[in-house]
mmCIF file of C-alpha atoms in Angstrom:
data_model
loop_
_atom_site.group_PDB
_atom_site.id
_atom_site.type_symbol
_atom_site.label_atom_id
_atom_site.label_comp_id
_atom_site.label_asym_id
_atom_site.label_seq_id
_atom_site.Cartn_x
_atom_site.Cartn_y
_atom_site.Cartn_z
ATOM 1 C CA UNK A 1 31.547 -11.178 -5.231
ATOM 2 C CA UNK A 2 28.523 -10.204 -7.205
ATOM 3 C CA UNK A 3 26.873 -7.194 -7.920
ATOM 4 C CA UNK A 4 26.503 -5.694 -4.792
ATOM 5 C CA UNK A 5 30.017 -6.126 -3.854
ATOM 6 C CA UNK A 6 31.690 -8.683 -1.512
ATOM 7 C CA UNK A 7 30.083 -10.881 0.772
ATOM 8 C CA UNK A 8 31.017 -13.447 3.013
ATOM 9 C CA UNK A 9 29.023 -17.172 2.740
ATOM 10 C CA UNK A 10 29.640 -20.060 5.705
ATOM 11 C CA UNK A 11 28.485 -23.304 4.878
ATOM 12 C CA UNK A 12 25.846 -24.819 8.084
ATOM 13 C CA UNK A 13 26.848 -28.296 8.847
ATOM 14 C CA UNK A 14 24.077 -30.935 7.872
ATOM 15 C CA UNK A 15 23.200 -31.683 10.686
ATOM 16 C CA UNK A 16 22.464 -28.462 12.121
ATOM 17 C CA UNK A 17 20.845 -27.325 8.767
ATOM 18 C CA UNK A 18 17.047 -28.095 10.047
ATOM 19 C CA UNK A 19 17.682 -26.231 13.374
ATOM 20 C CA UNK A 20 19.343 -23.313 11.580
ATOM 21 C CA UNK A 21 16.930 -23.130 8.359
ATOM 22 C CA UNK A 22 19.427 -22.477 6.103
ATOM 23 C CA UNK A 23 22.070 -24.434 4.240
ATOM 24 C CA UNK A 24 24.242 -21.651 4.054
ATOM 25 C CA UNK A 25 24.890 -18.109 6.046
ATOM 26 C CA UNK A 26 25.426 -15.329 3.926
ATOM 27 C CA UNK A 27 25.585 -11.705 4.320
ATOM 28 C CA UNK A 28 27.074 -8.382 2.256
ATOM 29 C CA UNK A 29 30.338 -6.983 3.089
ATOM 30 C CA UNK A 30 29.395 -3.605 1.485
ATOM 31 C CA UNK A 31 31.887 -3.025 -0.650
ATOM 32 C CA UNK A 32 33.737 -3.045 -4.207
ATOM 33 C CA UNK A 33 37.288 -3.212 -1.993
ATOM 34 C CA UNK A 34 38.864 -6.842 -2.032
ATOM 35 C CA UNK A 35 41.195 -5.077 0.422
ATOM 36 C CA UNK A 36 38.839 -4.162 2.460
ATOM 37 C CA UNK A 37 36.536 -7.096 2.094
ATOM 38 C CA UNK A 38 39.382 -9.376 3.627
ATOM 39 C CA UNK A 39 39.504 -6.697 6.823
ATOM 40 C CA UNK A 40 35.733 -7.092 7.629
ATOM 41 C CA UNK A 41 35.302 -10.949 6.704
ATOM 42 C CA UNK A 42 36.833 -12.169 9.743
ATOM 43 C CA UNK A 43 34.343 -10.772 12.333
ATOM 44 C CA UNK A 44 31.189 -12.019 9.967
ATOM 45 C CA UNK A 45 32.889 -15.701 9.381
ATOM 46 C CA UNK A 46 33.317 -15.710 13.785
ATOM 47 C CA UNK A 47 29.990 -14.363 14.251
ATOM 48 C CA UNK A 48 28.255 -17.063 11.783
ATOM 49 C CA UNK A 49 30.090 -19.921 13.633
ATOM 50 C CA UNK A 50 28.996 -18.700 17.150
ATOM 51 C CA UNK A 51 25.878 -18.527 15.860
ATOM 52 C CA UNK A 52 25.982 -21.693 14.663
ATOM 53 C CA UNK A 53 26.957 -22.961 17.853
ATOM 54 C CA UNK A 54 24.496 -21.194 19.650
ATOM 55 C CA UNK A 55 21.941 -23.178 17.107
ATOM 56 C CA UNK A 56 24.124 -26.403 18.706
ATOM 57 C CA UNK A 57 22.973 -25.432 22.280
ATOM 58 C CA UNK A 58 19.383 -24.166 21.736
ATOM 59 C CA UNK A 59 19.622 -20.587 22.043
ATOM 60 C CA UNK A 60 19.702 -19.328 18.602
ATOM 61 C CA UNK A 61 16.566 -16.855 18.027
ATOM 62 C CA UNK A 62 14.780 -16.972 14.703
ATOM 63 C CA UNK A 63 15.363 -13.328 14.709
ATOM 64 C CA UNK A 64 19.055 -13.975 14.227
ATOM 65 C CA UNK A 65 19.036 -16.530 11.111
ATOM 66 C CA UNK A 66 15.759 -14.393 9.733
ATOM 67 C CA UNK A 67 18.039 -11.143 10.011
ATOM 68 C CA UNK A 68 21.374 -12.497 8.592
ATOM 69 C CA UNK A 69 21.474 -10.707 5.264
ATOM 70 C CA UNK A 70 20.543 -7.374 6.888
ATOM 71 C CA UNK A 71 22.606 -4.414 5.916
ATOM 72 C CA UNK A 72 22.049 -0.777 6.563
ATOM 73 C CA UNK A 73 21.748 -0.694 2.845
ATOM 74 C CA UNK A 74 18.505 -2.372 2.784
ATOM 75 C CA UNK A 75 15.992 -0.066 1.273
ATOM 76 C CA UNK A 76 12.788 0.857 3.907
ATOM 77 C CA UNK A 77 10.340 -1.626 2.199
ATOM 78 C CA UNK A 78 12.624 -4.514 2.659
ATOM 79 C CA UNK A 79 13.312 -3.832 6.660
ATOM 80 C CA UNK A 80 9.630 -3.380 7.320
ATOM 81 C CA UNK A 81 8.799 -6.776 5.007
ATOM 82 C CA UNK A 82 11.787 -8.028 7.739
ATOM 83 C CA UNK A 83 10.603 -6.299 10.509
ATOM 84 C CA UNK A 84 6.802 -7.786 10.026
ATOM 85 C CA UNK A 85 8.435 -11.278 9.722
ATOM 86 C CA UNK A 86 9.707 -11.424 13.026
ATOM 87 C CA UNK A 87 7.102 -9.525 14.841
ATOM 88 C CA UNK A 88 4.980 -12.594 13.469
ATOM 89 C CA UNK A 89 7.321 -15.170 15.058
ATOM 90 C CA UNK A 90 8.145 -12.800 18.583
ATOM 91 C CA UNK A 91 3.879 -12.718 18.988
ATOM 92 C CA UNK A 92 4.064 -16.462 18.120
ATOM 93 C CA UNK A 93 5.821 -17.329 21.270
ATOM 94 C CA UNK A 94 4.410 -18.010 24.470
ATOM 95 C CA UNK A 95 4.668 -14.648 26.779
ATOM 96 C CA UNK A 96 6.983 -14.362 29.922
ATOM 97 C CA UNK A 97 9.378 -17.593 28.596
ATOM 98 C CA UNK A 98 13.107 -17.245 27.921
ATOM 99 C CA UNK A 99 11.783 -17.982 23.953
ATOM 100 C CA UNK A 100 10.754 -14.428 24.382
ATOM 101 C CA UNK A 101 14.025 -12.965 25.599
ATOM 102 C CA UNK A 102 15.462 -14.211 22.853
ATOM 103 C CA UNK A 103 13.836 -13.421 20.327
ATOM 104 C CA UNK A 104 13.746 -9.776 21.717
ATOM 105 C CA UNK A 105 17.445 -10.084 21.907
ATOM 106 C CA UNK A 106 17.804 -11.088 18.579
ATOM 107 C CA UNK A 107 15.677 -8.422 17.200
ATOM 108 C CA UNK A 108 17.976 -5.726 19.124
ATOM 109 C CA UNK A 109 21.019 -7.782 17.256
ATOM 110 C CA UNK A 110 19.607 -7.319 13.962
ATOM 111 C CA UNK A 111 18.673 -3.908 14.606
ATOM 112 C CA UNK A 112 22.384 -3.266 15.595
ATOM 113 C CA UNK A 113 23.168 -4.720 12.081
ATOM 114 C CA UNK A 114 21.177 -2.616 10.228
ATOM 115 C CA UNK A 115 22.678 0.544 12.272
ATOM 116 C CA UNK A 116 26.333 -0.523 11.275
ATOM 117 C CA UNK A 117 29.159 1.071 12.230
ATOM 118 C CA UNK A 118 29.666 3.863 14.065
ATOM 119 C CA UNK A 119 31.319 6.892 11.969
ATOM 120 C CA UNK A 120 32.709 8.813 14.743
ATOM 121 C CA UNK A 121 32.223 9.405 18.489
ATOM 122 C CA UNK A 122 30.284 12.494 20.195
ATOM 123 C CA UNK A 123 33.330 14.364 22.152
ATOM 124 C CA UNK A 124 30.788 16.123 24.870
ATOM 125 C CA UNK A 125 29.153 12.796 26.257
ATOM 126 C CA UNK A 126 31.665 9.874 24.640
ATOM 127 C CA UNK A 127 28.839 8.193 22.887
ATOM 128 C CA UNK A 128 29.474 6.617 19.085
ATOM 129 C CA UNK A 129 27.814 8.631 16.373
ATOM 130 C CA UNK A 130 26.272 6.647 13.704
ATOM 131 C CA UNK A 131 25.003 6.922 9.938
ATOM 132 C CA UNK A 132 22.212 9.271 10.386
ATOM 133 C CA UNK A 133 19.816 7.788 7.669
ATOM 134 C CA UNK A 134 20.861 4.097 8.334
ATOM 135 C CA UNK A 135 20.467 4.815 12.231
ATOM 136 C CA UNK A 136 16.960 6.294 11.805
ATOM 137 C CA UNK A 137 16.320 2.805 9.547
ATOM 138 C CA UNK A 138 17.206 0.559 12.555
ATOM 139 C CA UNK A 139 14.995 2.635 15.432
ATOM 140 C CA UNK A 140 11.991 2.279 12.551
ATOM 141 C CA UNK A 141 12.458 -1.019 12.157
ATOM 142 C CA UNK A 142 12.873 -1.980 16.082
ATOM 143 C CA UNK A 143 9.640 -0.169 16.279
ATOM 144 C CA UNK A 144 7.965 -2.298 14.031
ATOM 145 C CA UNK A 145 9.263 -5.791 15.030
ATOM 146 C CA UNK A 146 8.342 -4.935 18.631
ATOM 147 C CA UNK A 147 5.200 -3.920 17.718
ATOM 148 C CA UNK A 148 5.085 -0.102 18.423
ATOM 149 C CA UNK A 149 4.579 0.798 15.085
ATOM 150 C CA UNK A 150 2.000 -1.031 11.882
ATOM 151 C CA UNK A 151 2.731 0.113 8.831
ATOM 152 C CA UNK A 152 -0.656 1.456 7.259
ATOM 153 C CA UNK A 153 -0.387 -0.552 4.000
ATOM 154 C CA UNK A 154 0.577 -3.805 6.129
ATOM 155 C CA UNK A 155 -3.627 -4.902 7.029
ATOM 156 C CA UNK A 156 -5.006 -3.770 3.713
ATOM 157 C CA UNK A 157 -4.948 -6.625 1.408
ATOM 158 C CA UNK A 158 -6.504 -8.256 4.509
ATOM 159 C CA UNK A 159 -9.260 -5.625 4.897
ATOM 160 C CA UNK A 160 -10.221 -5.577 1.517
ATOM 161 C CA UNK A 161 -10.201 -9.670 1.353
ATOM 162 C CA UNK A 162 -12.743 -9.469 4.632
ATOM 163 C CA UNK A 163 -15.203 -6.005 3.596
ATOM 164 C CA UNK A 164 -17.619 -6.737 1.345
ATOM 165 C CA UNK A 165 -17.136 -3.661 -0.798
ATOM 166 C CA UNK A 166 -17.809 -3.238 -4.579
ATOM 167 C CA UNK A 167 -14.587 -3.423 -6.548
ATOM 168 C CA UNK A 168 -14.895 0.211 -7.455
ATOM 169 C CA UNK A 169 -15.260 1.259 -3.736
ATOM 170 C CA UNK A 170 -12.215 -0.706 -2.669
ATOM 171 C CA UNK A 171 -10.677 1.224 -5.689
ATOM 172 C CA UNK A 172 -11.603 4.521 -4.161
ATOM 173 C CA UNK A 173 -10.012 3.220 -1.016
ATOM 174 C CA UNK A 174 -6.838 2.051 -2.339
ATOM 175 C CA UNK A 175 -6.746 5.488 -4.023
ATOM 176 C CA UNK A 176 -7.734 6.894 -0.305
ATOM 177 C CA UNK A 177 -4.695 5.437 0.689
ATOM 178 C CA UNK A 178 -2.207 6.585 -1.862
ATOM 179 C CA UNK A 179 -3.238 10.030 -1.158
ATOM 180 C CA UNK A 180 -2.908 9.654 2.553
ATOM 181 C CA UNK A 181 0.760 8.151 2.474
ATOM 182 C CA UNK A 182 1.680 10.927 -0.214
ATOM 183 C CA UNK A 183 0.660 13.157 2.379
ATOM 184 C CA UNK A 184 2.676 11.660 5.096
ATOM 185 C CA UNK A 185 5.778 11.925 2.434
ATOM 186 C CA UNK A 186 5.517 15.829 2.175
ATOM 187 C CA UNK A 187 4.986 16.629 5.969
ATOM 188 C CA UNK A 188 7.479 14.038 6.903
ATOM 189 C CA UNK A 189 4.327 11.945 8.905
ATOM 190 C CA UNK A 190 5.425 8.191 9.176
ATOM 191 C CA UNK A 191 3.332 6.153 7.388
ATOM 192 C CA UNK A 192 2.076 4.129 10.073
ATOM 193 C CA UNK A 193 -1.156 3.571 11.692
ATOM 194 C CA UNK A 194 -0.110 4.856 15.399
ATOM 195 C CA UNK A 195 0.902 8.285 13.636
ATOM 196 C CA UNK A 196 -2.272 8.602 12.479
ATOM 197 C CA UNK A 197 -3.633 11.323 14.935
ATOM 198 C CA UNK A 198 -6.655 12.954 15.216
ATOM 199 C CA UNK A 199 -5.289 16.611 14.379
ATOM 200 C CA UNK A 200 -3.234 15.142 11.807
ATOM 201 C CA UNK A 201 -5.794 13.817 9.809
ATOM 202 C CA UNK A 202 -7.657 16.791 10.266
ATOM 203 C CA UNK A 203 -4.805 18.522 8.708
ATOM 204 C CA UNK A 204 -4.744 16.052 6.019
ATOM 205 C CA UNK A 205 -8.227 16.528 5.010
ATOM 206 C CA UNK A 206 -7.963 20.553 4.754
ATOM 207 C CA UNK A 207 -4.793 20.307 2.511
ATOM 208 C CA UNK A 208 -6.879 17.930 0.336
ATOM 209 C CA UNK A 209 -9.915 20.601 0.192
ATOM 210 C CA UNK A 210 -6.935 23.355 -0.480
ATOM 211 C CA UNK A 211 -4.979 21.570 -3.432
ATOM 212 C CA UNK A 212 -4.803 23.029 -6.801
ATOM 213 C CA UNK A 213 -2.341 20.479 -8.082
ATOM 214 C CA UNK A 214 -5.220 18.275 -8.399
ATOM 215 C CA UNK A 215 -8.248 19.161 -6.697
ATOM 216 C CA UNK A 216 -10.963 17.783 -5.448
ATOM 217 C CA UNK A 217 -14.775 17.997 -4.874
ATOM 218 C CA UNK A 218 -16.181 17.799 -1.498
ATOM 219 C CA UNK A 219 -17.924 14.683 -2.337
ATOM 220 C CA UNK A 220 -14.690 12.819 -3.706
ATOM 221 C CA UNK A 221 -12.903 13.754 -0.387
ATOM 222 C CA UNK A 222 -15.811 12.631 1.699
ATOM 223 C CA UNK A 223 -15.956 9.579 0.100
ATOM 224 C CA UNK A 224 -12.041 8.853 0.558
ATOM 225 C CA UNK A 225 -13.074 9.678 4.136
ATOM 226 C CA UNK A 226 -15.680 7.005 4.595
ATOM 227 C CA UNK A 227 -13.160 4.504 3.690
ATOM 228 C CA UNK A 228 -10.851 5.524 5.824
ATOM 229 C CA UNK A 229 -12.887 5.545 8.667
ATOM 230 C CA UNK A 230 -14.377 1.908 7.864
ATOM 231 C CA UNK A 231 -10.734 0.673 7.505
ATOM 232 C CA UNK A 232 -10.255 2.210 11.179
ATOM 233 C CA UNK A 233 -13.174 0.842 12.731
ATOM 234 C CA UNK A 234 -12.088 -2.614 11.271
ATOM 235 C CA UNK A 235 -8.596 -1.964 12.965
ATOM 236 C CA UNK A 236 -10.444 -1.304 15.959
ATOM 237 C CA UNK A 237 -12.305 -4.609 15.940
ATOM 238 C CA UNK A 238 -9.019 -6.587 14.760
ATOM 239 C CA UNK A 239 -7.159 -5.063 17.605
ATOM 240 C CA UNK A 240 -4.663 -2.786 16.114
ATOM 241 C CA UNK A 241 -6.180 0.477 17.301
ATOM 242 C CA UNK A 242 -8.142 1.123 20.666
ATOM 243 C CA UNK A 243 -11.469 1.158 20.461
ATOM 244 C CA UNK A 244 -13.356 4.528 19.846
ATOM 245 C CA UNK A 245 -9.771 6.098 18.823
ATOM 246 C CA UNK A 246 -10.575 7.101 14.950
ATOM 247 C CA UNK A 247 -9.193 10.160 14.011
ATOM 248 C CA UNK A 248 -11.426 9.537 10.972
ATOM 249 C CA UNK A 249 -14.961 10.338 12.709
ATOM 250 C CA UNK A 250 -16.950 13.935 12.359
ATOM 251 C CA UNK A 251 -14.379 14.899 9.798
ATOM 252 C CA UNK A 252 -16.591 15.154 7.111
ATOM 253 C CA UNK A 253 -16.298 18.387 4.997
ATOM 254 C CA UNK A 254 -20.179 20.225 4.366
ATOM 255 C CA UNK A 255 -22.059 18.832 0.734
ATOM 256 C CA UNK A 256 -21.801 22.137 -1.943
ATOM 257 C CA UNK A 257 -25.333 22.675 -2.741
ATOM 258 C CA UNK A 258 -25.533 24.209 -6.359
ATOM 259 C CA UNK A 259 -26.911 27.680 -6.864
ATOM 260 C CA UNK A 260 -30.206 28.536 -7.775
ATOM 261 C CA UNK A 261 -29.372 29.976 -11.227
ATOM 262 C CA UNK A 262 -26.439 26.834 -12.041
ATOM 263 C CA UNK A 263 -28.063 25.260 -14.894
ATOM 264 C CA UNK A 264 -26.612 22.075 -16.791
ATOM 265 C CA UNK A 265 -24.519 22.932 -19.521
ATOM 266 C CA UNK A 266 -22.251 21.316 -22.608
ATOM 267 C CA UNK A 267 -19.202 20.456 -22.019
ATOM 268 C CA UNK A 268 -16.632 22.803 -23.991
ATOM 269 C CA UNK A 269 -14.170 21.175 -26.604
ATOM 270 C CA UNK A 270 -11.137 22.082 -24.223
ATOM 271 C CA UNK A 271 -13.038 19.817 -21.396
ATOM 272 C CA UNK A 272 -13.367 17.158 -23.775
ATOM 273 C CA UNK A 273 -10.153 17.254 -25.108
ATOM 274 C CA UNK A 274 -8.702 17.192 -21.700
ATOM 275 C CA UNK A 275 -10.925 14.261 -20.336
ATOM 276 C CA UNK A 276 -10.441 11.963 -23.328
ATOM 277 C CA UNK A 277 -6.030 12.900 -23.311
ATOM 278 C CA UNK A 278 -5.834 11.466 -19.589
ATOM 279 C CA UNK A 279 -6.301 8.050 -18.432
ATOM 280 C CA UNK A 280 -8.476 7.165 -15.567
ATOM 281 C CA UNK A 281 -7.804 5.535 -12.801
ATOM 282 C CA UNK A 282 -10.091 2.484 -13.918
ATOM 283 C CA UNK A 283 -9.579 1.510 -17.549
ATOM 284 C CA UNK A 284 -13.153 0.763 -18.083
ATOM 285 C CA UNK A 285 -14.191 4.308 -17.585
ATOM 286 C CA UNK A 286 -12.509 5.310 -20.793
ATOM 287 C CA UNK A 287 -15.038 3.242 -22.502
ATOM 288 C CA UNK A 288 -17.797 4.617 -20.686
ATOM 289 C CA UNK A 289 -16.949 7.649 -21.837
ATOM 290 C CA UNK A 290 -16.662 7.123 -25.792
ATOM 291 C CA UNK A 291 -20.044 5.379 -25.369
ATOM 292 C CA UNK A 292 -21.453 7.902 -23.825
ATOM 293 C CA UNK A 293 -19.936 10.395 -25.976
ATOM 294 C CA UNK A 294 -21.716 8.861 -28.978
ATOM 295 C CA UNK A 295 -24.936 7.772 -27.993
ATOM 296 C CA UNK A 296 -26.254 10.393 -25.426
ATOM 297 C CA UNK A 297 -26.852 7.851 -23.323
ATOM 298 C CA UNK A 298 -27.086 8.250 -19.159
ATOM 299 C CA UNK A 299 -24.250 6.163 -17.422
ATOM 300 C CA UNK A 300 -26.875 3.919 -15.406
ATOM 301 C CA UNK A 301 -28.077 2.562 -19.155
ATOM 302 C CA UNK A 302 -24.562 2.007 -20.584
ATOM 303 C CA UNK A 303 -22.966 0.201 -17.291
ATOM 304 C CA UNK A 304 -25.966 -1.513 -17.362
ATOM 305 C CA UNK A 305 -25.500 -2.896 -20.668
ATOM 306 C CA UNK A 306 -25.317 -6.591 -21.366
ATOM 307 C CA UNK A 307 -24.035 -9.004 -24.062
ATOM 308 C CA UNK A 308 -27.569 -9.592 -25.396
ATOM 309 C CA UNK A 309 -28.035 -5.770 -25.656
ATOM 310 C CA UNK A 310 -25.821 -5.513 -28.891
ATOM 311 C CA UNK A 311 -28.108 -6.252 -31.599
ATOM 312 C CA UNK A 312 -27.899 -8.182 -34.717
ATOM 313 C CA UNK A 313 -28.190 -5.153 -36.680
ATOM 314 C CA UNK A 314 -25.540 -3.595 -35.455
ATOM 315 C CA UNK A 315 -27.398 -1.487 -31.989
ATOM 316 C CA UNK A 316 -27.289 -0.919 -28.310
ATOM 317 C CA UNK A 317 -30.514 -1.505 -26.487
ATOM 318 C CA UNK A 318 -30.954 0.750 -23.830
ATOM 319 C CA UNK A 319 -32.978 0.045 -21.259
ATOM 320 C CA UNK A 320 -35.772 2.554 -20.612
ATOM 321 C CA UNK A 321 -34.697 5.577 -18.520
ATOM 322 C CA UNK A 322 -36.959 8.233 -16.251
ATOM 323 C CA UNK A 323 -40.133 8.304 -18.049
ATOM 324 C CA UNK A 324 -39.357 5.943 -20.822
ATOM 325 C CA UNK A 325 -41.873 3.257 -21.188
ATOM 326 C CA UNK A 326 -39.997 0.777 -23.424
ATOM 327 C CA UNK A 327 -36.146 0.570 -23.999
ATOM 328 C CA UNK A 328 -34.659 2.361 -27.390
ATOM 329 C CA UNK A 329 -32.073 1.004 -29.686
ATOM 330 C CA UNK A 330 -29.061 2.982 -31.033
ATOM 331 C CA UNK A 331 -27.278 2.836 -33.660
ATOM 332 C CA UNK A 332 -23.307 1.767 -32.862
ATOM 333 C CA UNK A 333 -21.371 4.846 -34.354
ATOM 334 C CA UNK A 334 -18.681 3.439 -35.865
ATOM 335 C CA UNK A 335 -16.059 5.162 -33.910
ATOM 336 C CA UNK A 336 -17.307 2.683 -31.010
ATOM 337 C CA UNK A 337 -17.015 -0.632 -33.051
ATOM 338 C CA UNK A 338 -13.742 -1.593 -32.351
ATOM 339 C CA UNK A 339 -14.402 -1.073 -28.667
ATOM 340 C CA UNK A 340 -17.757 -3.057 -28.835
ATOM 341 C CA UNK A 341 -15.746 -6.056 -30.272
ATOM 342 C CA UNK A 342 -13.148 -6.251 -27.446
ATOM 343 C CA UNK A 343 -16.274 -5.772 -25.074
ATOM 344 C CA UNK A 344 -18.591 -8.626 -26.591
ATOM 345 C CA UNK A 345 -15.520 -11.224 -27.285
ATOM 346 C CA UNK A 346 -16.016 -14.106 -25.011
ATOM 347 C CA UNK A 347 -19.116 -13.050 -23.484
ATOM 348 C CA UNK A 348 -22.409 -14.992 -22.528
ATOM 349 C CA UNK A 349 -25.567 -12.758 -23.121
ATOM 350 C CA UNK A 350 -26.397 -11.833 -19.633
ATOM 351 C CA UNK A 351 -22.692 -10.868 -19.035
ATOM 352 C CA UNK A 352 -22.226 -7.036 -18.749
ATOM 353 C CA UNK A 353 -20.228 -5.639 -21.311
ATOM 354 C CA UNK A 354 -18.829 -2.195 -19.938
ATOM 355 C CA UNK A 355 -16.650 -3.551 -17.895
#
C-alpha cells in the first residue's frame, strides 16, 4: 500500500523482462479498503499474467505495458503526456501490418482502463453508464493517441527551438498562448489545435478587445496575433494543420490613431505607484523602469547600455539620442546603485547590462 491506496505489483520473469520493458507490473487498486483491495486484485494479477504471456507469443502491444499504471484517476496532463507516448510508437509502425492492429487495440484497452467501471446501466437501451468525468478522460485521450486531436502546448517547445525569434517575442508568444488556453477554460473550448476554428478565434480575439479584467491595447492583441498566426503557418508546413486553414489570418483588429489634441503627459503618482507595486512579466523590465525613472533617459539608450558604459566616477553613458551629437553621462542616483551592482557583476565591457 502507499499513499494512494492499494495496488497490486507482479513480478515479469527474467527472461521475458527485455520483451516486456519492465521488471515489474504494477498498477493502483484505488482504494484505502484492504477488503476491497483483495476483491479487485484477482482480475489485475490474471490480466498481468495473460499479458505476460501474450509478451511470450509476440502479441503484446507497447500500448499495453506503456498504459499499465493507468487509472481513471490520472489527472488530464498525465493521460495526454500518455496519450502522446503512444501516438509516437502507433505512427512509428509500418501502416496496414498486424503491428498496427495491435497497437490500436491496445490503445482501445488502455482507454477502457482509464474509463473504469461502469456505475450503473441505462434501463431504456441496456447500455452500462460510466463515471461521467473519468469517461469524458478516456474519449480525450483515445482522441489524442489516435491522432484526432494535438494538444496546442504539445509543438511549442519545438516551434520556439526552430523560429528564430528574439527571446522577448517568443515571450509575447508564450504569453499569446496562456491567454488563448485561459480562454478555452472559460468557454469550455478544448485546448487543442483541431478546435481551433476560424469563428472561434474570432471570438477569442473580440473578448480580448472587450476585457476589463485586464485589458488590452490594440497593438498588444495584434501582436499576440502575429504569433499565433506564425505558430499556425509553421503547423501548416510541419503537417499538423492543412495548408491555408489558419483561423489566425485577416484577424487583425484596426491601429488607434491618437487624437489631434492628445498631447504627452506625466505620469500621475497613482500610475507610478501602481506600475512599480506589480511585477512584470519579464524581470528585467523592473529595472528598466527604476533606471528610467531616475535618469530621464529613453528606453532605446538604457537597453542599450553596456558594461563599459558605467563609469569610473560613478555614471551612465548614454549614447546620443535624436539630435544629440555626442553621448551624455549621468550621474547614478543612488537609489539605482544596488541594482547597477547586480547588473555589472560578472560582466565583460561590451556585455549589455539591462538585462
Amino acid at each position: 500500500m502507499n499513499n494512494g491506496g492499494w495496488r497490486v505489483s507482479v513480478p515479469v520473469p527474467r527472461d521475458m523482462v527485455k520483451i516486456v520493458g519492465k521488471t515489474r507490473l504494477k498498477r493502483s487498486l484505488e482504494t484505502h479498503s484492504q477488503a476491497e483491495a483483495e476483491r479487485r486484485k484477482h482480475a489485475v494479477v490474471a490480466e498481468f499474467l495473460a499479458m505476460i504471456e501474450a509478451a511470450r507469443a509476440g502479441r503484446l502491444p507497447k500500448a499495453v505495458v506503456t498504459g499499465i499504471a493507468a487509472v481513471p484517476s490520472m489527472s488530464s496532463k498525465e493521460l495526454t503526456s500518455l496519450a502522446l507516448d503512444l501516438r509516437a510508437s502507433l505512427q512509428s509502425q509500418e501502416g496496414g501490418t498486424e503491428a498496427v492492429e495491435l497497437e490500436t487495440d491496445g490503445i482501445y484497452q488502455v482507454a477502457d482502463k482509464i474509463r473504469g467501471q461502469e456505475v450503473g446501466v441505462d434501463e431504456e437501451t441496456d447500455s452500462p453508464i460510466f463515471d461521467r468525468q473519468s469517461e469524458e478522460k478516456a474519449g480525450q485521450f483515445l482522441r489524442v493517441a489516435l491522432g484526432k486531436e494535438t494538444p496546442v502546448r504539445e509543438p511549442l517547445d519545438l516551434f520556439h527551438a526552430q523560429v528564430k525569434w528574439s527571446p522577448r517575442t517568443k515571450s509575447d508568444s508564450s504569453r499569446a498562448i496562456t491567454s488563448l488556453e485561459d480562454w478555452c477554460k472559460e468557454n469550455r473550448v478544448p485546448f487543442v489545435i483541431e478546435a481551433i476554428t476560424r469563428r472561434r478565434a474570432g471570438q477569442f480575439i473580440g473578448d480580448l478587445a472587450a476585457s476589463t479584467e485586464r485589458p488590452l491595447t490594440n497593438r498588444t492583441i495584434n501582436k499576440y496575433l502575429s504569433c499565433l498566426s506564425q505558430f499556425w503557418f509553421w503547423l501548416e508546413k510541419r503537417g499538423y494543420v492543412e495548408l491555408d486553414s489558419s483561423p489566425w489570418s485577416r484577424q487583425s483588429l484596426p491601429k488607434v490613431q491618437p487624437t489631434e489634441d492628445e498631447k504627452e503627459r506625466p505620469f500621475t503618482d497613482e500610475e507610478m505607484i501602481k506600475l512599480f507595486a506589480g511585477e512584470p512579466n519579464q524581470s528585467y523590465l523592473k529595472d528598466v523602469m527604476l533606471i528610467g525613472a531616475l535618469t530621464g533617459a529613453r528606453i532605446d539608450a538604457i537597453v542599450s547600455l553596456k558594461r563599459k558604459d558605467i563609469t569610473d566616477s560613478g555614471s551612465f553613458r548614454f549614447k546620443p539620442q535624436k539630435r544629440e551629437k555626442a553621448s551624455r553621462q549621468v550621474p547614478i542616483h543612488s537609489g539605482l546603485k544596488s541594482i547597477i551592482e547586480r547588473l555589472v557583476e560578472g560582466k565583460r565591457p561590451e556585455d549589455v547590462d539591462s538585462h
